[in-house]
mmCIF file of C-alpha atoms and ligand atoms in Angstrom:
data_model
loop_
_atom_site.group_PDB
_atom_site.id
_atom_site.type_symbol
_atom_site.label_atom_id
_atom_site.label_comp_id
_atom_site.label_asym_id
_atom_site.label_seq_id
_atom_site.Cartn_x
_atom_site.Cartn_y
_atom_site.Cartn_z
ATOM 1 C CA MET V 1 11.696 -13.442 -5.179
ATOM 2 C CA ARG V 2 14.225 -15.009 -2.540
ATOM 3 C CA LEU V 3 16.828 -12.589 -1.723
ATOM 4 C CA GLY V 4 20.565 -12.369 -0.859
ATOM 5 C CA ILE V 5 21.659 -9.037 0.593
ATOM 6 C CA VAL V 6 25.108 -7.756 0.087
ATOM 7 C CA GLY V 7 26.268 -5.140 2.993
ATOM 8 C CA SER V 8 25.325 -4.438 6.499
ATOM 9 C CA GLY V 9 25.557 -0.398 6.213
ATOM 10 C CA MET V 10 23.394 2.335 6.233
ATOM 11 C CA ILE V 11 21.175 1.508 3.414
ATOM 12 C CA VAL V 12 20.772 -2.124 4.199
ATOM 13 C CA ASN V 13 19.629 -1.237 7.662
ATOM 14 C CA ASP V 14 17.035 1.206 6.066
ATOM 15 C CA VAL V 15 15.389 -1.086 3.677
ATOM 16 C CA LEU V 16 15.382 -4.543 5.770
ATOM 17 C CA PRO V 17 12.246 -3.384 7.776
ATOM 18 C CA ILE V 18 10.602 -2.595 4.185
ATOM 19 C CA LEU V 19 11.514 -5.927 2.991
ATOM 20 C CA LYS V 20 10.030 -7.509 5.959
ATOM 21 C CA GLU V 21 6.723 -5.647 5.540
ATOM 22 C CA LEU V 22 6.547 -6.566 1.896
ATOM 23 C CA ASP V 23 6.989 -10.358 2.865
ATOM 24 C CA ILE V 24 9.880 -10.664 0.861
ATOM 25 C CA GLU V 25 12.023 -13.737 1.815
ATOM 26 C CA ILE V 26 15.443 -12.899 2.847
ATOM 27 C CA VAL V 27 17.492 -16.082 2.445
ATOM 28 C CA GLY V 28 21.106 -14.517 3.073
ATOM 29 C CA ILE V 29 23.041 -11.651 3.953
ATOM 30 C CA SER V 30 26.747 -11.199 3.077
ATOM 31 C CA GLY V 31 29.647 -9.149 3.990
ATOM 32 C CA THR V 32 33.222 -8.799 4.916
ATOM 33 C CA GLU V 33 34.799 -10.756 7.777
ATOM 34 C CA ARG V 34 35.162 -7.361 9.608
ATOM 35 C CA SER V 35 31.314 -7.063 9.602
ATOM 36 C CA LYS V 36 30.564 -10.458 10.884
ATOM 37 C CA GLN V 37 29.083 -9.259 14.067
ATOM 38 C CA LYS V 38 26.825 -6.785 12.383
ATOM 39 C CA LEU V 39 25.779 -9.610 10.015
ATOM 40 C CA ILE V 40 24.786 -11.908 12.811
ATOM 41 C CA GLU V 41 22.782 -8.992 14.529
ATOM 42 C CA LEU V 42 20.886 -8.284 11.287
ATOM 43 C CA LYS V 43 20.175 -12.130 10.887
ATOM 44 C CA GLU V 44 18.585 -12.197 14.307
ATOM 45 C CA ILE V 45 16.515 -9.107 14.245
ATOM 46 C CA PHE V 46 15.241 -9.715 10.652
ATOM 47 C CA SER V 47 14.977 -13.445 10.662
ATOM 48 C CA ILE V 48 17.373 -13.948 7.792
ATOM 49 C CA GLU V 49 18.138 -17.566 7.186
ATOM 50 C CA LYS V 50 22.003 -17.427 6.666
ATOM 51 C CA VAL V 51 25.027 -15.185 7.069
ATOM 52 C CA PHE V 52 27.845 -15.275 4.561
ATOM 53 C CA THR V 53 31.217 -13.732 4.872
ATOM 54 C CA ASP V 54 32.096 -15.076 1.418
ATOM 55 C CA TYR V 55 30.087 -13.727 -1.391
ATOM 56 C CA GLU V 56 30.668 -16.547 -3.872
ATOM 57 C CA ASN V 57 29.282 -18.995 -1.137
ATOM 58 C CA MET V 58 26.042 -16.908 -1.041
ATOM 59 C CA LEU V 59 25.830 -16.891 -4.895
ATOM 60 C CA GLU V 60 26.384 -20.648 -4.885
ATOM 61 C CA SER V 61 23.028 -21.079 -2.971
ATOM 62 C CA GLN V 62 20.195 -22.393 -4.997
ATOM 63 C CA GLU V 63 17.606 -20.900 -2.631
ATOM 64 C CA ILE V 64 18.662 -17.395 -3.763
ATOM 65 C CA ASP V 65 17.341 -16.093 -7.032
ATOM 66 C CA THR V 66 18.016 -12.318 -6.708
ATOM 67 C CA VAL V 67 20.889 -10.334 -5.113
ATOM 68 C CA TYR V 68 20.349 -6.876 -3.610
ATOM 69 C CA ILE V 69 23.678 -4.867 -3.795
ATOM 70 C CA GLY V 70 23.885 -2.286 -1.077
ATOM 71 C CA ILE V 71 27.748 -1.586 -0.945
ATOM 72 C CA PRO V 72 29.807 1.305 -1.901
ATOM 73 C CA ASN V 73 29.458 2.663 -5.436
ATOM 74 C CA HIS V 74 32.913 1.114 -7.013
ATOM 75 C CA LEU V 75 31.837 -2.304 -6.314
ATOM 76 C CA HIS V 76 28.523 -2.390 -7.814
ATOM 77 C CA TYR V 77 29.961 -3.450 -11.427
ATOM 78 C CA GLU V 78 31.938 -6.302 -9.929
ATOM 79 C CA TYR V 79 29.256 -7.557 -7.458
ATOM 80 C CA SER V 80 26.560 -7.212 -10.123
ATOM 81 C CA LYS V 81 28.657 -8.926 -12.650
ATOM 82 C CA LYS V 82 29.620 -12.008 -10.328
ATOM 83 C CA ALA V 83 25.819 -12.461 -9.161
ATOM 84 C CA LEU V 84 24.715 -12.407 -12.935
ATOM 85 C CA LEU V 85 27.469 -15.045 -13.827
ATOM 86 C CA PHE V 86 26.072 -17.223 -11.027
ATOM 87 C CA GLY V 87 22.538 -16.893 -12.431
ATOM 88 C CA LYS V 88 21.113 -14.367 -10.188
ATOM 89 C CA ASN V 89 18.740 -11.349 -10.918
ATOM 90 C CA VAL V 90 20.248 -8.247 -9.597
ATOM 91 C CA ILE V 91 18.867 -5.156 -7.830
ATOM 92 C CA CYS V 92 21.793 -2.666 -7.666
ATOM 93 C CA GLU V 93 22.009 0.513 -5.432
ATOM 94 C CA LYS V 94 22.577 3.720 -7.232
ATOM 95 C CA PRO V 95 24.540 4.910 -8.946
ATOM 96 C CA PHE V 96 24.296 1.694 -11.287
ATOM 97 C CA THR V 97 28.002 1.592 -12.070
ATOM 98 C CA LEU V 98 30.951 4.067 -12.239
ATOM 99 C CA ASN V 99 30.583 4.449 -16.115
ATOM 100 C CA MET V 100 28.521 3.626 -19.282
ATOM 101 C CA ASP V 101 31.116 0.971 -20.367
ATOM 102 C CA GLN V 102 30.609 -0.949 -17.137
ATOM 103 C CA LEU V 103 26.672 -0.570 -17.421
ATOM 104 C CA ILE V 104 26.703 -1.722 -20.873
ATOM 105 C CA GLU V 105 28.661 -4.855 -20.000
ATOM 106 C CA ILE V 106 26.440 -5.848 -17.451
ATOM 107 C CA LYS V 107 23.603 -5.069 -19.307
ATOM 108 C CA GLU V 108 24.517 -7.348 -22.019
ATOM 109 C CA LEU V 109 25.400 -10.073 -19.744
ATOM 110 C CA ALA V 110 22.004 -10.039 -17.925
ATOM 111 C CA GLU V 111 20.366 -10.051 -21.379
ATOM 112 C CA GLU V 112 22.504 -13.131 -22.467
ATOM 113 C CA LYS V 113 21.417 -14.997 -19.339
ATOM 114 C CA ASN V 114 17.940 -13.937 -19.529
ATOM 115 C CA LEU V 115 18.122 -12.222 -16.024
ATOM 116 C CA ILE V 116 16.539 -9.238 -14.525
ATOM 117 C CA LEU V 117 19.166 -6.268 -13.790
ATOM 118 C CA ILE V 118 17.783 -3.229 -12.321
ATOM 119 C CA GLU V 119 18.731 -0.026 -10.499
ATOM 120 C CA ALA V 120 17.214 0.691 -7.105
ATOM 121 C CA ILE V 121 16.471 4.404 -7.722
ATOM 122 C CA THR V 122 13.471 5.411 -5.333
ATOM 123 C CA ASN V 123 12.076 8.202 -7.098
ATOM 124 C CA GLN V 124 11.059 6.597 -10.159
ATOM 125 C CA TYR V 125 8.482 4.463 -8.244
ATOM 126 C CA LEU V 126 6.889 7.028 -6.160
ATOM 127 C CA LYS V 127 3.261 7.775 -6.483
ATOM 128 C CA ASN V 128 3.944 11.623 -6.341
ATOM 129 C CA TYR V 129 6.600 11.198 -8.979
ATOM 130 C CA GLU V 130 4.173 9.368 -11.348
ATOM 131 C CA TYR V 131 1.650 12.091 -10.539
ATOM 132 C CA ILE V 132 4.206 14.799 -11.849
ATOM 133 C CA LYS V 133 5.068 12.661 -14.951
ATOM 134 C CA SER V 134 1.471 12.041 -15.896
ATOM 135 C CA ASN V 135 0.121 15.573 -15.362
ATOM 136 C CA LEU V 136 2.958 17.365 -16.681
ATOM 137 C CA LYS V 137 1.235 18.737 -19.761
ATOM 138 C CA ARG V 138 -1.514 20.431 -17.458
ATOM 139 C CA ILE V 139 1.315 23.212 -16.606
ATOM 140 C CA GLY V 140 1.964 23.884 -20.315
ATOM 141 C CA ASP V 141 5.280 24.133 -21.962
ATOM 142 C CA ILE V 142 8.012 23.428 -19.446
ATOM 143 C CA LYS V 143 10.427 26.218 -19.352
ATOM 144 C CA ILE V 144 12.613 25.584 -16.421
ATOM 145 C CA ILE V 145 13.315 22.909 -13.892
ATOM 146 C CA GLU V 146 15.426 23.583 -10.698
ATOM 147 C CA CYS V 147 16.476 20.749 -8.406
ATOM 148 C CA ASN V 148 18.507 21.481 -5.086
ATOM 149 C CA TYR V 149 19.243 18.479 -2.921
ATOM 150 C CA SER V 150 21.925 19.978 -0.688
ATOM 151 C CA GLN V 151 22.349 18.113 2.363
ATOM 152 C CA TYR V 152 25.566 18.581 4.792
ATOM 153 C CA SER V 153 27.074 14.840 4.956
ATOM 154 C CA SER V 154 28.015 13.508 8.264
ATOM 155 C CA ARG V 155 30.891 12.205 6.452
ATOM 156 C CA TYR V 156 32.067 15.605 5.280
ATOM 157 C CA ASP V 157 33.502 16.195 8.700
ATOM 158 C CA ALA V 158 35.712 13.122 8.312
ATOM 159 C CA PHE V 159 36.659 14.362 5.006
ATOM 160 C CA LYS V 160 37.824 17.658 6.218
ATOM 161 C CA LYS V 161 39.983 15.928 8.880
ATOM 162 C CA GLY V 162 41.579 14.029 5.898
ATOM 163 C CA ILE V 163 39.575 10.518 6.631
ATOM 164 C CA ILE V 164 38.524 9.844 3.152
ATOM 165 C CA LEU V 165 35.206 7.668 3.355
ATOM 166 C CA PRO V 166 33.788 6.230 0.015
ATOM 167 C CA ALA V 167 31.323 8.701 -0.457
ATOM 168 C CA PHE V 168 34.126 11.321 -0.846
ATOM 169 C CA ASP V 169 36.548 9.188 -2.595
ATOM 170 C CA PRO V 170 37.135 9.887 -6.314
ATOM 171 C CA GLN V 171 38.374 6.100 -6.746
ATOM 172 C CA LYS V 172 35.490 4.928 -5.224
ATOM 173 C CA GLY V 173 32.778 6.707 -7.314
ATOM 174 C CA GLY V 174 32.169 9.254 -4.473
ATOM 175 C CA GLY V 175 31.378 13.070 -4.809
ATOM 176 C CA ALA V 176 28.169 15.128 -5.014
ATOM 177 C CA LEU V 177 27.351 14.078 -8.633
ATOM 178 C CA MET V 178 27.446 10.456 -8.026
ATOM 179 C CA ASP V 179 25.765 10.449 -4.569
ATOM 180 C CA ILE V 180 23.191 13.156 -4.046
ATOM 181 C CA ASN V 181 22.835 14.942 -7.517
ATOM 182 C CA ILE V 182 22.068 11.620 -9.087
ATOM 183 C CA TYR V 183 18.564 11.528 -7.807
ATOM 184 C CA ASN V 184 17.985 14.990 -9.481
ATOM 185 C CA ILE V 185 19.222 13.684 -12.715
ATOM 186 C CA HIS V 186 16.797 10.725 -12.502
ATOM 187 C CA PHE V 187 13.994 13.031 -11.572
ATOM 188 C CA VAL V 188 14.537 15.159 -14.781
ATOM 189 C CA VAL V 189 15.301 12.215 -17.117
ATOM 190 C CA GLY V 190 12.104 10.590 -16.119
ATOM 191 C CA LEU V 191 10.314 13.730 -17.224
ATOM 192 C CA LEU V 192 12.194 15.139 -20.233
ATOM 193 C CA GLY V 193 14.480 12.121 -21.484
ATOM 194 C CA ARG V 194 17.789 13.009 -23.119
ATOM 195 C CA PRO V 195 19.169 16.615 -23.035
ATOM 196 C CA ASN V 196 20.845 18.238 -25.909
ATOM 197 C CA ARG V 197 23.759 19.483 -23.704
ATOM 198 C CA VAL V 198 25.136 18.911 -20.302
ATOM 199 C CA GLU V 199 27.647 20.846 -18.480
ATOM 200 C CA TYR V 200 28.911 20.356 -14.864
ATOM 201 C CA VAL V 201 30.532 23.141 -12.599
ATOM 202 C CA ALA V 202 31.662 21.910 -9.246
ATOM 203 C CA ASN V 203 33.329 22.701 -6.150
ATOM 204 C CA ILE V 204 36.473 20.375 -5.930
ATOM 205 C CA ASP V 205 38.608 19.743 -2.877
ATOM 206 C CA ASN V 206 41.083 17.005 -2.533
ATOM 207 C CA GLU V 207 39.888 15.891 -6.280
ATOM 208 C CA ILE V 208 36.202 15.421 -5.460
ATOM 209 C CA ASP V 209 33.195 17.411 -6.179
ATOM 210 C CA THR V 210 31.975 18.242 -2.552
ATOM 211 C CA SER V 211 29.178 20.209 -4.396
ATOM 212 C CA GLY V 212 28.181 21.086 -7.730
ATOM 213 C CA ILE V 213 25.819 22.543 -10.470
ATOM 214 C CA LEU V 214 24.737 20.419 -13.495
ATOM 215 C CA ILE V 215 23.112 22.429 -16.211
ATOM 216 C CA MET V 216 21.092 20.429 -18.689
ATOM 217 C CA GLU V 217 19.813 22.045 -21.766
ATOM 218 C CA TYR V 218 16.847 20.748 -23.505
ATOM 219 C CA GLU V 219 15.130 22.394 -26.918
ATOM 220 C CA THR V 220 12.667 24.368 -24.813
ATOM 221 C CA THR V 221 13.452 23.459 -21.498
ATOM 222 C CA LYS V 222 16.592 24.607 -19.243
ATOM 223 C CA VAL V 223 17.434 22.777 -16.143
ATOM 224 C CA VAL V 224 19.589 23.328 -13.382
ATOM 225 C CA CYS V 225 20.398 20.308 -10.801
ATOM 226 C CA ILE V 226 22.299 21.236 -7.714
ATOM 227 C CA GLY V 227 23.689 18.623 -5.472
ATOM 228 C CA ALA V 228 25.994 19.506 -2.212
ATOM 229 C CA LYS V 229 27.345 17.513 0.523
ATOM 230 C CA ASP V 230 29.486 20.254 2.008
ATOM 231 C CA SER V 231 26.490 22.737 2.571
ATOM 232 C CA THR V 232 23.010 22.681 3.349
ATOM 233 C CA SER V 233 19.891 24.741 2.130
ATOM 234 C CA GLU V 234 16.032 24.217 1.743
ATOM 235 C CA ILE V 235 15.860 21.000 -0.116
ATOM 236 C CA ARG V 236 13.304 21.686 -2.998
ATOM 237 C CA THR V 237 12.718 21.157 -6.634
ATOM 238 C CA THR V 238 10.526 23.302 -8.872
ATOM 239 C CA VAL V 239 9.070 22.415 -12.430
ATOM 240 C CA GLN V 240 7.611 25.402 -13.978
ATOM 241 C CA GLY V 241 5.678 25.624 -17.294
ATOM 242 C CA GLU V 242 3.497 28.163 -19.221
ATOM 243 C CA LYS V 243 0.508 27.639 -17.119
ATOM 244 C CA GLY V 244 1.835 26.467 -13.925
ATOM 245 C CA SER V 245 4.284 24.631 -11.552
ATOM 246 C CA PHE V 246 4.899 21.745 -9.429
ATOM 247 C CA VAL V 247 7.203 22.361 -6.351
ATOM 248 C CA VAL V 248 8.406 19.112 -4.416
ATOM 249 C CA ASN V 249 8.851 20.191 -0.811
ATOM 250 C CA GLY V 250 11.685 17.769 0.002
ATOM 251 C CA ALA V 251 14.356 15.828 -1.561
ATOM 252 C CA THR V 252 13.982 14.164 -5.071
ATOM 253 C CA ASN V 253 14.785 10.936 -3.566
ATOM 254 C CA SER V 254 11.594 10.815 -1.480
ATOM 255 C CA ILE V 255 9.253 13.470 -3.079
ATOM 256 C CA PRO V 256 7.573 13.792 0.183
ATOM 257 C CA SER V 257 4.929 16.149 -0.798
ATOM 258 C CA VAL V 258 3.990 18.314 -4.097
ATOM 259 C CA LEU V 259 2.549 21.661 -4.449
ATOM 260 C CA GLU V 260 0.549 21.914 -7.672
ATOM 261 C CA ASN V 261 -0.337 25.397 -9.084
ATOM 262 C CA ILE V 262 -2.231 25.499 -12.185
ATOM 263 C CA LEU V 263 -3.385 28.991 -13.248
ATOM 264 C CA GLY V 264 -3.429 30.034 -9.637
ATOM 265 C CA ASP V 265 -5.473 26.929 -8.603
ATOM 266 C CA ARG V 266 -3.283 25.510 -5.673
ATOM 267 C CA LYS V 267 -3.369 22.224 -3.937
ATOM 268 C CA VAL V 268 -0.618 20.421 -1.818
ATOM 269 C CA PHE V 269 -0.837 16.640 -1.799
ATOM 270 C CA ASN V 270 1.217 13.491 -0.846
ATOM 271 C CA ILE V 271 -0.189 10.195 -2.515
ATOM 272 C CA ASN V 272 3.038 8.248 -1.976
ATOM 273 C CA GLU V 273 1.636 4.708 -0.679
ATOM 274 C CA HIS V 274 4.083 4.546 2.084
ATOM 275 C CA GLU V 275 6.007 7.068 4.202
ATOM 276 C CA HIS V 276 9.289 5.009 3.644
ATOM 277 C CA ARG V 277 10.557 5.906 0.222
ATOM 278 C CA MET V 278 12.023 2.161 -0.586
ATOM 279 C CA TYR V 279 8.795 0.685 -0.243
ATOM 280 C CA SER V 280 7.160 1.264 -3.755
ATOM 281 C CA GLU V 281 10.328 0.410 -5.531
ATOM 282 C CA PHE V 282 10.898 -2.980 -3.700
ATOM 283 C CA LYS V 283 7.284 -3.597 -4.316
ATOM 284 C CA GLU V 284 7.793 -3.243 -8.001
ATOM 285 C CA PHE V 285 11.009 -5.131 -7.986
ATOM 286 C CA LYS V 286 9.400 -7.977 -6.379
ATOM 287 C CA ARG V 287 6.579 -8.212 -8.920
ATOM 288 C CA ILE V 288 9.077 -7.774 -11.888
ATOM 289 C CA ILE V 289 11.224 -10.651 -10.648
ATOM 290 C CA ASP V 290 8.256 -12.863 -9.484
ATOM 291 C CA GLU V 291 6.518 -12.338 -13.130
ATOM 292 C CA LYS V 292 9.999 -12.177 -14.992
ATOM 293 C CA ASP V 293 8.820 -9.223 -16.446
ATOM 294 C CA LEU V 294 11.575 -8.452 -18.805
ATOM 295 C CA LYS V 295 9.850 -5.655 -20.743
ATOM 296 C CA SER V 296 9.506 -3.650 -17.530
ATOM 297 C CA ALA V 297 12.980 -4.174 -16.475
ATOM 298 C CA LYS V 298 14.247 -3.197 -20.134
ATOM 299 C CA ASP V 299 12.391 -0.048 -19.906
ATOM 300 C CA ARG V 300 13.922 0.650 -16.475
ATOM 301 C CA MET V 301 17.304 -0.269 -17.933
ATOM 302 C CA ASN V 302 16.833 2.202 -20.849
ATOM 303 C CA HIS V 303 16.041 5.047 -18.441
ATOM 304 C CA SER V 304 19.259 4.059 -16.231
ATOM 305 C CA LEU V 305 21.474 4.044 -19.392
ATOM 306 C CA LEU V 306 20.252 7.664 -20.206
ATOM 307 C CA VAL V 307 21.313 8.840 -16.694
ATOM 308 C CA MET V 308 24.713 7.099 -17.033
ATOM 309 C CA GLU V 309 25.177 8.898 -20.311
ATOM 310 C CA ILE V 310 24.643 12.187 -18.719
ATOM 311 C CA VAL V 311 26.842 11.298 -15.804
ATOM 312 C CA ASP V 312 29.566 10.258 -18.154
ATOM 313 C CA LYS V 313 29.372 13.326 -19.972
ATOM 314 C CA ALA V 314 29.476 15.555 -16.722
ATOM 315 C CA ARG V 315 32.476 13.798 -15.508
ATOM 316 C CA MET V 316 34.320 14.260 -18.557
ATOM 317 C CA ILE V 317 34.317 18.222 -18.185
HETATM 318 N N1 NAP Q 401 18.821 4.373 -2.184
HETATM 319 C C1 NAP Q 401 19.102 5.341 -1.216
HETATM 320 O O1 NAP Q 401 18.368 6.038 -0.908
HETATM 321 C C2 NAP Q 401 20.532 5.270 -0.758
HETATM 322 C C3 NAP Q 401 20.835 5.938 0.388
HETATM 323 C C4 NAP Q 401 22.147 5.958 0.838
HETATM 324 C C5 NAP Q 401 23.051 5.047 0.173
HETATM 325 N N2 NAP Q 401 22.773 4.655 -1.033
HETATM 326 C C6 NAP Q 401 23.541 3.490 -1.654
HETATM 327 O O2 NAP Q 401 23.983 2.418 -1.269
HETATM 328 C C7 NAP Q 401 25.080 1.968 -1.442
HETATM 329 C C8 NAP Q 401 25.897 1.942 0.116
HETATM 330 O O3 NAP Q 401 25.831 3.180 0.899
HETATM 331 P P1 NAP Q 401 25.715 3.051 2.469
HETATM 332 O O4 NAP Q 401 25.443 4.472 2.792
HETATM 333 O O5 NAP Q 401 24.882 2.080 2.882
HETATM 334 O O6 NAP Q 401 27.254 2.847 2.924
HETATM 335 P P2 NAP Q 401 28.035 2.377 4.175
HETATM 336 O O7 NAP Q 401 27.196 2.728 5.331
HETATM 337 O O8 NAP Q 401 29.254 3.001 4.155
HETATM 338 O O9 NAP Q 401 27.881 0.603 3.982
HETATM 339 C C9 NAP Q 401 28.675 -0.157 3.001
HETATM 340 C C10 NAP Q 401 28.452 -1.385 3.263
HETATM 341 O O10 NAP Q 401 29.387 -2.009 2.370
HETATM 342 C C11 NAP Q 401 30.078 -3.131 2.864
HETATM 343 N N3 NAP Q 401 31.344 -3.447 1.949
HETATM 344 C C12 NAP Q 401 32.377 -2.584 1.929
HETATM 345 N N4 NAP Q 401 33.334 -3.015 1.159
HETATM 346 C C13 NAP Q 401 32.803 -4.382 0.901
HETATM 347 C C14 NAP Q 401 33.403 -5.412 0.112
HETATM 348 N N5 NAP Q 401 34.320 -5.464 -0.418
HETATM 349 N N6 NAP Q 401 32.333 -6.581 0.163
HETATM 350 C C15 NAP Q 401 31.273 -6.639 0.877
HETATM 351 N N7 NAP Q 401 30.672 -5.394 1.649
HETATM 352 C C16 NAP Q 401 31.462 -4.434 1.525
HETATM 353 C C17 NAP Q 401 30.356 -2.442 4.155
HETATM 354 O O11 NAP Q 401 30.963 -3.440 5.147
HETATM 355 P P3 NAP Q 401 32.390 -3.115 6.034
HETATM 356 O O12 NAP Q 401 31.904 -2.361 7.155
HETATM 357 O O13 NAP Q 401 32.535 -4.475 6.502
HETATM 358 O O14 NAP Q 401 33.354 -2.711 5.019
HETATM 359 C C18 NAP Q 401 29.138 -1.937 4.704
HETATM 360 O O15 NAP Q 401 28.343 -2.929 5.154
HETATM 361 C C19 NAP Q 401 25.975 3.171 -1.955
HETATM 362 O O16 NAP Q 401 26.087 2.676 -3.500
HETATM 363 C C20 NAP Q 401 25.171 4.366 -1.951
HETATM 364 O O17 NAP Q 401 25.270 5.179 -2.994
HETATM 365 C C21 NAP Q 401 21.586 4.509 -1.316
#
């Protein structure tokens, strides 16, 4: 995988050391003219070959085979589409797109061009999550799942002063559902698949959900996903079945440790392969792209489509 990165904000700064650790070749980094200095600094620190302030110039580079999109949500569709049209594989940050129509369009474009298009959603690749998934039957019939990812956002202070950053901008795919609750949805869908019914109730301020509760109803399991950017709480997820439970102590984007309790037999463990939540996903993206593993990419896409279906339904309410 020979990577071109788009963006120089929080997530890009977070992932760069991991890309270096995984020996992923970073050919270029691109952004706006206003970020030029930041891009040059990142180039120096992380030995990136080239800086681009014109996205198409980066896409024209024959040395890049894959683009990682780490920019605000409303740009994911446009930037992914353009990269695919230039013949590049795409790794796109969550949420994949703003709605199902956009996702289907770029999915079909990727298929037509025989390219990999994949969502960067950390939890699906973590060993702690894989453990819960493959040991689910051991806790018996699952009755209730409760995910609470509530984290007061530093950008909420600005929001209250009337400064609307993309994370709180309804036009830019902001809000608690799209930003923070999305991890909870991925967590649940990876375990249970498509729900029969979806309902979203939210605290709306200035047309944006600053926090909200998503209810998902399955045949014999009831799920509540809480996502908040306007308040804080213990961040925890519980999966409870007739014979026991799994408790994730921490956020559903990093799943830092798990308490397993099966018929009173308790153990706490952490088998994630790296302390950084993005390590496992990028290790797998590199494998999928280097081996052109279209089958795995398709499975991942089917999962992302299910999540987007839920997001669409929740936002319609
Ligand atoms: N996977 C995770 O754990 C995780 C965590 C946080 C965020 N995310 C996702 O990552 C994405 C970025 O979030 P963030 O927190 O990193 O945002 P951020 O800190 O605000 O950074 C956004 C970046 O996008 C750039 N940008 C804005 N408009 C652009 C344009 N038209 N063309 C090119 N670049 C543009 C910005 O550059 P300028 O300053 O020049 O505008 C900035 O470098 C979001 O989709 C978010 O949901 C994922």
